Structures are given as structure tokens and as C-alpha cells.
């Protein structure tokens, strides 16, 4: 049966407002070990939790001379560049939940993994490693890598560059897994208007392979009904087998031609069901047909479109509290595609669902290797969700 709509209309009893503040853009996790200083000050201001062995005799004059000599070892321009590389390293550690005690001193395994994730060339990798080496020395630790270690890392990076045909332009985004999605839901209050909207975005982005920017807006005043999803763009129907589904009609999309409407199809998914999430969104955040689809009522009763950075900041606060790493907007799309492929869904079906014009989505699956066991281990026992 054809989809009917609009589906997300106000219920008879409106949901109550909830207080919520806007959040800023995604950054590394704040820590007293990493005060907010300029890039050229990070080598000496950013510290670890471990204490190195003394490198001089225990005399205040000698210790002072050693510290001054260390600070004078690098030029100002080099310090700023190393500070940027050090920030990249800690961003990696935050994303993959690396403990503070494992960051300084850093192991070969950690730095090898960082280099596979971070750079776009062997040259860039060596710059990052130089920054981390300088940080170790500035903090009183010996260099973390031997020449043999550096040779092995360069070997891996050359092979990675050959496999990717030198097309890599950014570090791979880690995927959201099914168990992360379940943990996120358990941490939310779905009776809260804001958190109901967060859950609807998360489950629709994962199962519908949505780009995060297709479900959110850059700023509160940026909503435009000709470019962004509205309540009237969410339609419910039943397929040829009589199974319920939802269809989101995207007014604009990255791969769409001018005027072309692309469709996102969602079906029931047990306790992580996007259809139930959309229905709950409508119940907790009643709004008219022309209102933003993914919107929420603030403590003044005003309807507000979900801002991208606000959503990501809130989601990451939940994931970090649960012991997961930092996620990015594409992490849900990558996670959904990875999960479907791990369950032997036909790659052509995944391509259609994700609205890719080619098999370019396969570039996302580079991240799947990092979490393959989370998706595929003990399938016979079921997920228990």
C-alpha cells in the first residue's frame, strides 16, 4: 500500500517542554592534564599521569637548567606545528577511549594505530610522530619509538597508500555499533522532548543511512523547508507483505540533482525501532506539517530545529560516560552500512538504501575492521535486544 502522510501530526495531548542549552562544536575532551593553551605551549603544558625517572641529580639549580635547556631546544615555529600534531594524537585517543596512563609514555602499538588512522601520507605520519617524540622528551621520557619501529610504521603506511590509491583525504570516522545504539537508548529519557528528538535522529541515521546533516541544521535560524526535512516529509505505509514502514522524502541531498527528491526507507527494528522513535518524537514534540521533522520544544514552549553540533555534543557526552569513544556525524551512517553488510545484506541493497550512486560506500568499511567482533561475534546467541 502506498505511504500515507503526513504522519507526524500533533497528538491530542501535547508533550511538555524541557530545559536544554545549546552546545558548541566537537573538540577534544577537556582535561586538567591538557589546559587550553596556544599550540606552541602544548609540549610543555600538556602532561601525563605517569612520572618519568629523574634525568639529573636532585638539585634545584640543575633541575632549572635542564628545564630551560629543554624549552630552548625547539624553535617557536616548530613548537606550534608540534602542538597541532599533539592535539591530533589526543583526539585519536579520545575517539578510541585510550586511557590517560597509556598515552604517556606511548607504546608502539598505540602509535602504529594512530598513524594508520590519522595521516594522509608517510610524510604526514612522520610529522605527527616527531611531535609525539618531542612531547615525550619535553616531559622527561625517552623517545617512544626505535628506528625499527619507525620503519615498520612507514611500511604499513606505504601499503595503505597503495591500497587506497592515494585517495585518502581524512582520518576514517569510527562507526556507531548496534550495541552502542542500544546503550544510547538506555541512557535517554524518551519522555523528554529534547532526548526524544536525539533518539529519533540517532536511530533514523543508523537504520536509514542518513547523513547527519540531513537530519539536523547548522544553526537554529538555518532551517529552510525547501532544503530540510519537515513533518510532512515523514510518511507511513505498508509494503507488499503488509509490513509497516516509514519513508522520509529528502527535499535536498548531497547526491541529488536540483529538484530531485531522494527517499529514505525505514522498517521495524525491535527495541531500536526507528518507526517507534518517530512516533514518540511526534507525541513529545507536537508540531505542524511545515515544522522541522527533527525538532523539539524548549522550556519556553518554542519549537526548535535540532542543531548539528548540539546533537553531536550531547550524544558524545552519553557515549563517553558509557565508556565509548567520540563519534562524528557520519559515524551513524558508517555504522549502519557496516552492520547491514555484516549481516550479509546484498551490497546493492545497501547502496540503494544509502543513496550512493556507485559502490563508493565501500570506503567506509575501512572502519568496520576496528569493531568487527562487536557486530558479528556470537550471532547464534542473538543480540538479546
CSV table of N, CA and C in Angstrom, one decimal, residues 296-353:
chain,number,residue,atom,x,y,z
A,296,UNK,N,12.4,20.0,18.6
A,296,UNK,CA,12.0,19.8,20.0
A,296,UNK,C,11.5,21.1,20.6
A,297,UNK,N,10.7,21.0,21.7
A,297,UNK,CA,10.2,22.1,22.4
A,297,UNK,C,11.1,22.5,23.6
A,298,UNK,N,11.5,23.8,23.6
A,298,UNK,CA,12.4,24.2,24.7
A,298,UNK,C,11.6,24.5,25.9
A,299,UNK,N,12.2,25.1,27.0
A,299,UNK,CA,11.5,25.3,28.2
A,299,UNK,C,10.5,26.5,28.1
A,300,UNK,N,10.5,27.2,27.0
A,300,UNK,CA,9.6,28.3,26.8
A,300,UNK,C,8.4,27.8,25.9
A,301,UNK,N,8.5,26.5,25.5
A,301,UNK,CA,7.4,26.0,24.6
A,301,UNK,C,7.7,26.3,23.1
A,302,UNK,N,8.8,26.8,22.8
A,302,UNK,CA,9.1,27.1,21.4
A,302,UNK,C,9.7,25.9,20.7
A,303,UNK,N,9.3,25.7,19.4
A,303,UNK,CA,9.7,24.6,18.6
A,303,UNK,C,11.1,25.0,18.0
A,304,UNK,N,12.1,24.1,18.2
A,304,UNK,CA,13.4,24.4,17.7
A,304,UNK,C,14.0,23.3,16.9
A,305,UNK,N,14.5,23.6,15.7
A,305,UNK,CA,15.2,22.5,14.9
A,305,UNK,C,16.4,22.0,15.6
A,306,UNK,N,16.7,20.8,15.5
A,306,UNK,CA,17.9,20.2,16.1
A,306,UNK,C,19.2,20.7,15.4
A,307,UNK,N,20.0,21.4,16.1
A,307,UNK,CA,21.3,21.9,15.6
A,307,UNK,C,22.3,20.7,15.6
A,308,UNK,N,23.1,20.6,14.5
A,308,UNK,CA,24.0,19.5,14.4
A,308,UNK,C,25.0,19.4,15.5
A,309,UNK,N,25.7,20.5,15.8
A,309,UNK,CA,26.7,20.5,16.9
A,309,UNK,C,26.1,20.2,18.3
A,310,UNK,N,24.9,20.7,18.5
A,310,UNK,CA,24.2,20.4,19.7
A,310,UNK,C,23.9,18.9,19.9
A,311,UNK,N,23.4,18.3,18.8
A,311,UNK,CA,23.2,16.9,18.9
A,311,UNK,C,24.4,16.1,19.1
A,312,UNK,N,25.5,16.4,18.3
A,312,UNK,CA,26.7,15.6,18.5
A,312,UNK,C,27.3,15.7,19.8
A,313,UNK,N,27.3,17.0,20.4
A,313,UNK,CA,27.9,17.2,21.7
A,313,UNK,C,27.2,16.4,22.7
A,314,UNK,N,25.9,16.4,22.7
A,314,UNK,CA,25.1,15.6,23.6
A,314,UNK,C,25.3,14.1,23.5
A,315,UNK,N,25.2,13.6,22.3
A,315,UNK,CA,25.4,12.2,22.0
A,315,UNK,C,26.8,11.8,22.5
A,316,UNK,N,27.8,12.6,22.2
A,316,UNK,CA,29.2,12.2,22.7
A,316,UNK,C,29.3,12.2,24.2
A,317,UNK,N,28.6,13.1,24.9
A,317,UNK,CA,28.6,13.2,26.3
A,317,UNK,C,28.0,11.8,26.9
A,318,UNK,N,27.0,11.3,26.2
A,318,UNK,CA,26.5,10.0,26.6
A,318,UNK,C,27.4,8.9,26.3
A,319,UNK,N,28.0,8.8,25.1
A,319,UNK,CA,28.9,7.8,24.8
A,319,UNK,C,30.1,7.7,25.6
A,320,UNK,N,30.7,8.9,25.9
A,320,UNK,CA,31.9,9.0,26.7
A,320,UNK,C,31.6,8.5,28.2
A,321,UNK,N,30.4,8.9,28.7
A,321,UNK,CA,30.1,8.4,30.0
A,321,UNK,C,29.9,6.9,30.1
A,322,UNK,N,29.5,6.3,28.9
A,322,UNK,CA,29.3,4.9,28.8
A,322,UNK,C,30.6,4.1,28.5
A,323,UNK,N,31.7,4.9,28.3
A,323,UNK,CA,33.0,4.2,28.0
A,323,UNK,C,33.3,4.1,26.6
A,324,UNK,N,32.5,4.7,25.7
A,324,UNK,CA,32.8,4.6,24.2
A,324,UNK,C,33.6,5.8,23.9
A,325,UNK,N,34.2,5.8,22.6
A,325,UNK,CA,34.9,6.9,22.1
A,325,UNK,C,34.0,8.0,21.5
A,326,UNK,N,34.7,9.0,21.0
A,326,UNK,CA,34.0,10.1,20.3
A,326,UNK,C,33.4,9.7,19.0
A,327,UNK,N,32.3,10.1,18.6
A,327,UNK,CA,31.7,9.8,17.3
A,327,UNK,C,31.6,11.1,16.5
A,328,UNK,N,31.4,10.9,15.2
A,328,UNK,CA,31.2,12.1,14.3
A,328,UNK,C,29.9,11.9,13.6
A,329,UNK,N,29.5,12.9,12.8
A,329,UNK,CA,28.2,12.8,12.1
A,329,UNK,C,28.0,11.6,11.3
A,330,UNK,N,29.1,11.3,10.5
A,330,UNK,CA,29.0,10.1,9.6
A,330,UNK,C,29.1,8.8,10.3
A,331,UNK,N,29.4,8.8,11.6
A,331,UNK,CA,29.6,7.5,12.4
A,331,UNK,C,28.3,6.7,12.3
A,332,UNK,N,27.1,7.3,12.3
A,332,UNK,CA,25.9,6.5,12.3
A,332,UNK,C,25.7,5.9,10.9
A,333,UNK,N,25.9,6.7,9.9
A,333,UNK,CA,25.8,6.2,8.5
A,333,UNK,C,26.8,5.0,8.2
A,334,UNK,N,28.0,5.2,8.7
A,334,UNK,CA,29.0,4.2,8.5
A,334,UNK,C,28.7,3.0,9.3
A,335,UNK,N,28.2,3.2,10.6
A,335,UNK,CA,27.8,2.0,11.4
A,335,UNK,C,26.7,1.2,10.8
A,336,UNK,N,25.7,1.9,10.3
A,336,UNK,CA,24.5,1.2,9.7
A,336,UNK,C,25.0,0.4,8.5
A,337,UNK,N,25.8,1.0,7.6
A,337,UNK,CA,26.2,0.3,6.4
A,337,UNK,C,27.1,-0.9,6.8
A,338,UNK,N,27.9,-0.7,7.8
A,338,UNK,CA,28.8,-1.8,8.3
A,338,UNK,C,28.0,-3.0,8.8
A,339,UNK,N,26.9,-2.6,9.6
A,339,UNK,CA,26.1,-3.6,10.2
A,339,UNK,C,25.3,-4.4,9.2
A,340,UNK,N,24.7,-3.7,8.2
A,340,UNK,CA,24.0,-4.4,7.1
A,340,UNK,C,24.9,-5.4,6.4
A,341,UNK,N,26.1,-4.9,6.0
A,341,UNK,CA,27.0,-5.8,5.3
A,341,UNK,C,27.4,-7.0,6.1
A,342,UNK,N,27.6,-6.8,7.5
A,342,UNK,CA,28.0,-7.9,8.3
A,342,UNK,C,26.9,-8.9,8.4
A,343,UNK,N,25.6,-8.5,8.2
A,343,UNK,CA,24.5,-9.4,8.3
A,343,UNK,C,24.2,-10.0,6.9
A,344,UNK,N,25.1,-9.8,5.9
A,344,UNK,CA,25.0,-10.4,4.6
A,344,UNK,C,23.9,-9.8,3.8
A,345,UNK,N,23.5,-8.5,4.1
A,345,UNK,CA,22.6,-7.8,3.2
A,345,UNK,C,23.3,-7.5,1.9
A,346,UNK,N,22.7,-7.7,0.8
A,346,UNK,CA,23.3,-7.5,-0.6
A,346,UNK,C,23.9,-6.1,-0.7
A,347,UNK,N,25.1,-6.0,-1.1
A,347,UNK,CA,25.8,-4.7,-1.2
A,347,UNK,C,25.0,-3.8,-2.1
A,348,UNK,N,24.3,-4.3,-3.1
A,348,UNK,CA,23.5,-3.4,-4.0
A,348,UNK,C,22.3,-2.8,-3.2
A,349,UNK,N,21.7,-3.6,-2.3
A,349,UNK,CA,20.7,-3.1,-1.4
A,349,UNK,C,21.2,-2.0,-0.5
A,350,UNK,N,22.4,-2.2,0.0
A,350,UNK,CA,23.0,-1.2,0.9
A,350,UNK,C,23.3,0.1,0.1
A,351,UNK,N,23.7,-0.1,-1.1
A,351,UNK,CA,24.0,1.1,-2.0
A,351,UNK,C,22.7,1.9,-2.2
A,352,UNK,N,21.6,1.2,-2.5
A,352,UNK,CA,20.3,1.8,-2.8
A,352,UNK,C,19.8,2.5,-1.5
A,353,UNK,N,19.9,1.8,-0.4
A,353,UNK,CA,19.5,2.4,0.9
A,353,UNK,C,20.3,3.7,1.3
